[in-house]
Short mmCIF file of N, CA, C and O in Angstrom, two decimals:
data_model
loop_
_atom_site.label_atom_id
_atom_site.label_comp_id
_atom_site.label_asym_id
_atom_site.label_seq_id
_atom_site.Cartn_x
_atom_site.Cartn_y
_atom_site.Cartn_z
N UNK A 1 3.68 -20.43 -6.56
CA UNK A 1 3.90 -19.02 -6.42
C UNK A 1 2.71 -18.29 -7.06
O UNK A 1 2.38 -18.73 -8.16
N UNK A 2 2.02 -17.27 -6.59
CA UNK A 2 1.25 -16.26 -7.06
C UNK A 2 1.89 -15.15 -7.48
O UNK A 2 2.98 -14.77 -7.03
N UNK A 3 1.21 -14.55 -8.42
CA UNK A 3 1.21 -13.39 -8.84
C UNK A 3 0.06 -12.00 -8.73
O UNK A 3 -0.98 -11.94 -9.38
N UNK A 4 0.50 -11.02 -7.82
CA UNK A 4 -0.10 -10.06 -7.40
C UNK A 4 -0.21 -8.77 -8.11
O UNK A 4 0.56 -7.85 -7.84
N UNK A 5 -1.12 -8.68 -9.00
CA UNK A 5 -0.98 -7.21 -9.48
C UNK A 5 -1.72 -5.87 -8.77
O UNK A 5 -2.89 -5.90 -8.39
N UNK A 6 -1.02 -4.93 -8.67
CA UNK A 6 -1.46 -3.57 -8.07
C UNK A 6 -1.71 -2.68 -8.87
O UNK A 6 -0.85 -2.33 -9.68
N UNK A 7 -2.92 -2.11 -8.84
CA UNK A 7 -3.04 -0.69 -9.25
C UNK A 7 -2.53 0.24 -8.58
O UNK A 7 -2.70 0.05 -7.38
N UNK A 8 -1.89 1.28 -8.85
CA UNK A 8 -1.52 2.47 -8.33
C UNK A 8 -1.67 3.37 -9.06
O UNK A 8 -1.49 3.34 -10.28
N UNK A 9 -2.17 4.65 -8.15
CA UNK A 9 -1.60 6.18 -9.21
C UNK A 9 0.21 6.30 -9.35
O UNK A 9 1.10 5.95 -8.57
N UNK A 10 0.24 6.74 -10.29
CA UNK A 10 1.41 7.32 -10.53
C UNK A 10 2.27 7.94 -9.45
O UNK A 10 3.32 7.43 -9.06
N UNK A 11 1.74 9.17 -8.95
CA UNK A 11 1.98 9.71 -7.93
C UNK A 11 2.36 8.58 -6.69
O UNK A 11 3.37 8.64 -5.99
N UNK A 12 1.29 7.53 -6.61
CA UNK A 12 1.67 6.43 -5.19
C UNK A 12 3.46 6.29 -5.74
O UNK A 12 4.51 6.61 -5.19
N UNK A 13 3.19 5.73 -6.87
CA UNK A 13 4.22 4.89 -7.32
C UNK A 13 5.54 5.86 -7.07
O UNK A 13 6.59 5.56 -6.51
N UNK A 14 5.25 6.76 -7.52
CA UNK A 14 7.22 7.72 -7.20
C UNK A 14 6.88 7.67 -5.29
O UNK A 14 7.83 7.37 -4.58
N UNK A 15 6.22 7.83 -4.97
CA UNK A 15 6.31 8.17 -3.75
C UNK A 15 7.12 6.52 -2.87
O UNK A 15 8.04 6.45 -2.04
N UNK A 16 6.45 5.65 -3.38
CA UNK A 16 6.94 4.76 -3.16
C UNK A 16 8.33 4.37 -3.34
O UNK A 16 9.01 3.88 -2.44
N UNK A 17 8.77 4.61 -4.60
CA UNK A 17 10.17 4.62 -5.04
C UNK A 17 10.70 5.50 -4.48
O UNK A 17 11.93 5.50 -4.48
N UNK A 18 10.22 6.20 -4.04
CA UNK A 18 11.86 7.23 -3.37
C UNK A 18 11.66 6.23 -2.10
O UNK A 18 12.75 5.77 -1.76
N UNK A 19 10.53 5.75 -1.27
CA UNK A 19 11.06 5.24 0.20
C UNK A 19 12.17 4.09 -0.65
O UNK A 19 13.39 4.20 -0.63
N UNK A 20 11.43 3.02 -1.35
CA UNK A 20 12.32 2.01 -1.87
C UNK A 20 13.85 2.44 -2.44
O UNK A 20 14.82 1.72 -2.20
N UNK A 21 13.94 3.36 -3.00
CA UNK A 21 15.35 3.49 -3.12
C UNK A 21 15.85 4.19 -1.94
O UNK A 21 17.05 3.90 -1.94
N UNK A 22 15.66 4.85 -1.07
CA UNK A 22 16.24 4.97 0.38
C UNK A 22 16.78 4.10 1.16
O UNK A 22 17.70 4.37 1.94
N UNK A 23 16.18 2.77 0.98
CA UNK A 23 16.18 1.14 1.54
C UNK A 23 17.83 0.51 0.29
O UNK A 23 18.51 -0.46 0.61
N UNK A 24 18.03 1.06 -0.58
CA UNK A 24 18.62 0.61 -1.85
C UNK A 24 18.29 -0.55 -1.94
O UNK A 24 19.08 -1.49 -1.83
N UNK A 25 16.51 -0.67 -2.25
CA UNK A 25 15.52 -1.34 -2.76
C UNK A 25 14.81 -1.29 -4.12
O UNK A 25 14.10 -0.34 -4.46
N UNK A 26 15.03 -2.31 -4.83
CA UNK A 26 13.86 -1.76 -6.08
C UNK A 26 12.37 -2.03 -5.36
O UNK A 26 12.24 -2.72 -4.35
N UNK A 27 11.26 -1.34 -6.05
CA UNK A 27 10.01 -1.39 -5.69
C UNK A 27 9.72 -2.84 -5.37
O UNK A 27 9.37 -3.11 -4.22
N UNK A 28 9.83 -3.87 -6.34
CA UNK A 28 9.33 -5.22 -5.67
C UNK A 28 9.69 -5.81 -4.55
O UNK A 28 9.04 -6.49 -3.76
N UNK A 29 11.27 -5.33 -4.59
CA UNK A 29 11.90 -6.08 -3.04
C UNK A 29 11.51 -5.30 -1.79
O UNK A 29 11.65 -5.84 -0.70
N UNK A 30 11.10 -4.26 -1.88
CA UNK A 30 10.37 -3.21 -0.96
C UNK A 30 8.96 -4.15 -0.26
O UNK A 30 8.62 -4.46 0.88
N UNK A 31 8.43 -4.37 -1.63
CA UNK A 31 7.09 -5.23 -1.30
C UNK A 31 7.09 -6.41 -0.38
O UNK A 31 6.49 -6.64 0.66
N UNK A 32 7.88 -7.04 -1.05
CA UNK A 32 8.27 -7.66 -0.66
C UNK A 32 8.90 -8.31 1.29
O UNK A 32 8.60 -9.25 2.03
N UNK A 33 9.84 -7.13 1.36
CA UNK A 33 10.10 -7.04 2.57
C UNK A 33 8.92 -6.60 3.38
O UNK A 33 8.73 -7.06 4.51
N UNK A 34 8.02 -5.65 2.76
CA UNK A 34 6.60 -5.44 3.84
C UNK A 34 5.91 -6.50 3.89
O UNK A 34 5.43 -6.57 5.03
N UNK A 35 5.54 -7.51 3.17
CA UNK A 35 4.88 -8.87 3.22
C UNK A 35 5.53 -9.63 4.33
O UNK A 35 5.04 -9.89 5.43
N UNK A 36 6.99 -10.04 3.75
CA UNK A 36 7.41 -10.46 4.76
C UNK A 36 7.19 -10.47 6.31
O UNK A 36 6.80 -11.33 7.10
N UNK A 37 7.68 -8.90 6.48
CA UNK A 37 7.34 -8.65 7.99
C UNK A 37 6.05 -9.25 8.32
O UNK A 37 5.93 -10.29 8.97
N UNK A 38 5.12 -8.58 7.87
CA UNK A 38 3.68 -8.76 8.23
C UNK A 38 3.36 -10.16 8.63
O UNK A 38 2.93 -10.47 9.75
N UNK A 39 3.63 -11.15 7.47
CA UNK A 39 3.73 -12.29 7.97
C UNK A 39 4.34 -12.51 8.99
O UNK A 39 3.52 -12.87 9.83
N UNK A 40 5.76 -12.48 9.55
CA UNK A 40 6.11 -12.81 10.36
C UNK A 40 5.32 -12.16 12.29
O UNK A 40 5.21 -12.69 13.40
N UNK A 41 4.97 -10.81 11.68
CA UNK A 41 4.64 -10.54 12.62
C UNK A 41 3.10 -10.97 12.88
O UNK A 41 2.73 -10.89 14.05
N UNK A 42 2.25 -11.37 12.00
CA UNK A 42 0.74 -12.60 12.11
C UNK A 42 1.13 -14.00 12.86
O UNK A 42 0.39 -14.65 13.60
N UNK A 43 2.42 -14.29 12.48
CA UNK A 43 2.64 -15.58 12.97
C UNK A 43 3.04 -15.56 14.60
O UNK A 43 2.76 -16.31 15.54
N UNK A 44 3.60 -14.67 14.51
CA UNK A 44 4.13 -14.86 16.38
C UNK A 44 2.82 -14.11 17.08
O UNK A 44 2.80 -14.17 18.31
N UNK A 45 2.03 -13.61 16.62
CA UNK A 45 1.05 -13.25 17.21
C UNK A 45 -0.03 -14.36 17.81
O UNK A 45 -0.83 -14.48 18.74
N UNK A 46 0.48 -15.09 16.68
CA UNK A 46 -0.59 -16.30 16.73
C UNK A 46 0.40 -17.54 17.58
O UNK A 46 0.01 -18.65 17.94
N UNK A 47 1.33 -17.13 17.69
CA UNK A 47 2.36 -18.18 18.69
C UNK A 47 1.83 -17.78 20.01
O UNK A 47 1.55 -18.74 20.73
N UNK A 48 1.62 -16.67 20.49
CA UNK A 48 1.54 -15.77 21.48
C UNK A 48 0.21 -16.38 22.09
O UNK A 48 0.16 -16.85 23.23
N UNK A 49 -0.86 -16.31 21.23
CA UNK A 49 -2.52 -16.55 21.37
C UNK A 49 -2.34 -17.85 22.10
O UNK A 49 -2.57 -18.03 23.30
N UNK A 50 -1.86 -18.85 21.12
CA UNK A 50 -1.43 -20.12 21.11
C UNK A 50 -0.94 -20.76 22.79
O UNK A 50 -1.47 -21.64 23.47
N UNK A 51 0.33 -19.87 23.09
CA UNK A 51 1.23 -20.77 24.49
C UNK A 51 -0.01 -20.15 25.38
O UNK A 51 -0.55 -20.99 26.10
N UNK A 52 -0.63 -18.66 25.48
CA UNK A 52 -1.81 -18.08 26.27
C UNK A 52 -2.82 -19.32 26.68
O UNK A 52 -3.13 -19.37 27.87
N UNK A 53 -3.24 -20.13 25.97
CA UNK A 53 -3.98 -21.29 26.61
C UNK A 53 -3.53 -22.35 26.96
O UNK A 53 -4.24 -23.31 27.27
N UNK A 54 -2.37 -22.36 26.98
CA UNK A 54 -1.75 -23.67 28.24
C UNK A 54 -1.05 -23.13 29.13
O UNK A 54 -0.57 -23.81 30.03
#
Protein backbone atom coordinates (compact mmCIF):
# COMPACT_ATOMS: atom_id res chain seq x y z
CA UNK A 1 0.00 0.00 0.00
CA UNK A 2 1.17 3.64 -0.68
CA UNK A 3 0.75 6.60 0.90
CA UNK A 4 -0.29 9.81 -0.94
CA UNK A 5 0.09 13.13 0.50
CA UNK A 6 -1.73 16.32 -0.92
CA UNK A 7 -1.21 19.76 -0.60
CA UNK A 8 -4.18 21.84 -0.63
CA UNK A 9 -5.32 25.39 0.15
CA UNK A 10 -7.60 25.52 2.78
CA UNK A 11 -10.24 26.95 0.82
CA UNK A 12 -9.78 23.56 -1.78
CA UNK A 13 -10.19 21.62 1.29
CA UNK A 14 -13.82 23.00 2.68
CA UNK A 15 -14.82 23.07 -0.78
CA UNK A 16 -14.10 19.63 -1.04
CA UNK A 17 -15.75 18.63 2.17
CA UNK A 18 -18.94 20.01 1.55
CA UNK A 19 -19.04 17.82 -1.98
CA UNK A 20 -17.72 14.83 0.39
CA UNK A 21 -20.19 15.24 2.97
CA UNK A 22 -23.07 15.55 0.35
CA UNK A 23 -21.88 11.89 -0.75
CA UNK A 24 -22.08 11.14 3.40
CA UNK A 25 -18.40 10.76 2.67
CA UNK A 26 -15.44 11.67 4.76
CA UNK A 27 -12.74 13.40 2.57
CA UNK A 28 -10.57 10.21 2.16
CA UNK A 29 -13.38 7.92 1.10
CA UNK A 30 -14.33 10.69 -1.42
CA UNK A 31 -10.73 10.20 -2.74
CA UNK A 32 -10.89 7.43 -2.77
CA UNK A 33 -14.02 6.65 -4.70
CA UNK A 34 -12.52 9.19 -7.48
CA UNK A 35 -9.41 6.88 -7.82
CA UNK A 36 -11.39 4.17 -7.97
CA UNK A 37 -13.54 5.19 -10.80
CA UNK A 38 -10.72 6.45 -12.78
CA UNK A 39 -9.12 3.29 -12.58
CA UNK A 40 -11.82 1.44 -13.54
CA UNK A 41 -12.65 3.61 -16.19
CA UNK A 42 -8.46 3.35 -17.66
CA UNK A 43 -9.05 -0.23 -17.53
CA UNK A 44 -12.03 -0.83 -19.79
CA UNK A 45 -10.67 1.64 -21.99
CA UNK A 46 -7.85 -0.38 -22.40
CA UNK A 47 -10.23 -3.60 -22.72
CA UNK A 48 -11.86 -1.67 -25.52
CA UNK A 49 -8.27 -0.78 -27.40
CA UNK A 50 -7.48 -4.37 -26.70
CA UNK A 51 -10.79 -6.65 -28.38
CA UNK A 52 -10.33 -3.40 -31.36
CA UNK A 53 -7.39 -5.53 -32.75
CA UNK A 54 -8.83 -8.86 -33.14
Amino acid sequence: MREINLKITDKEYLDFLSISLNDELSVEDKLKQIIRYHVIVYRNQKKLKNSNLF
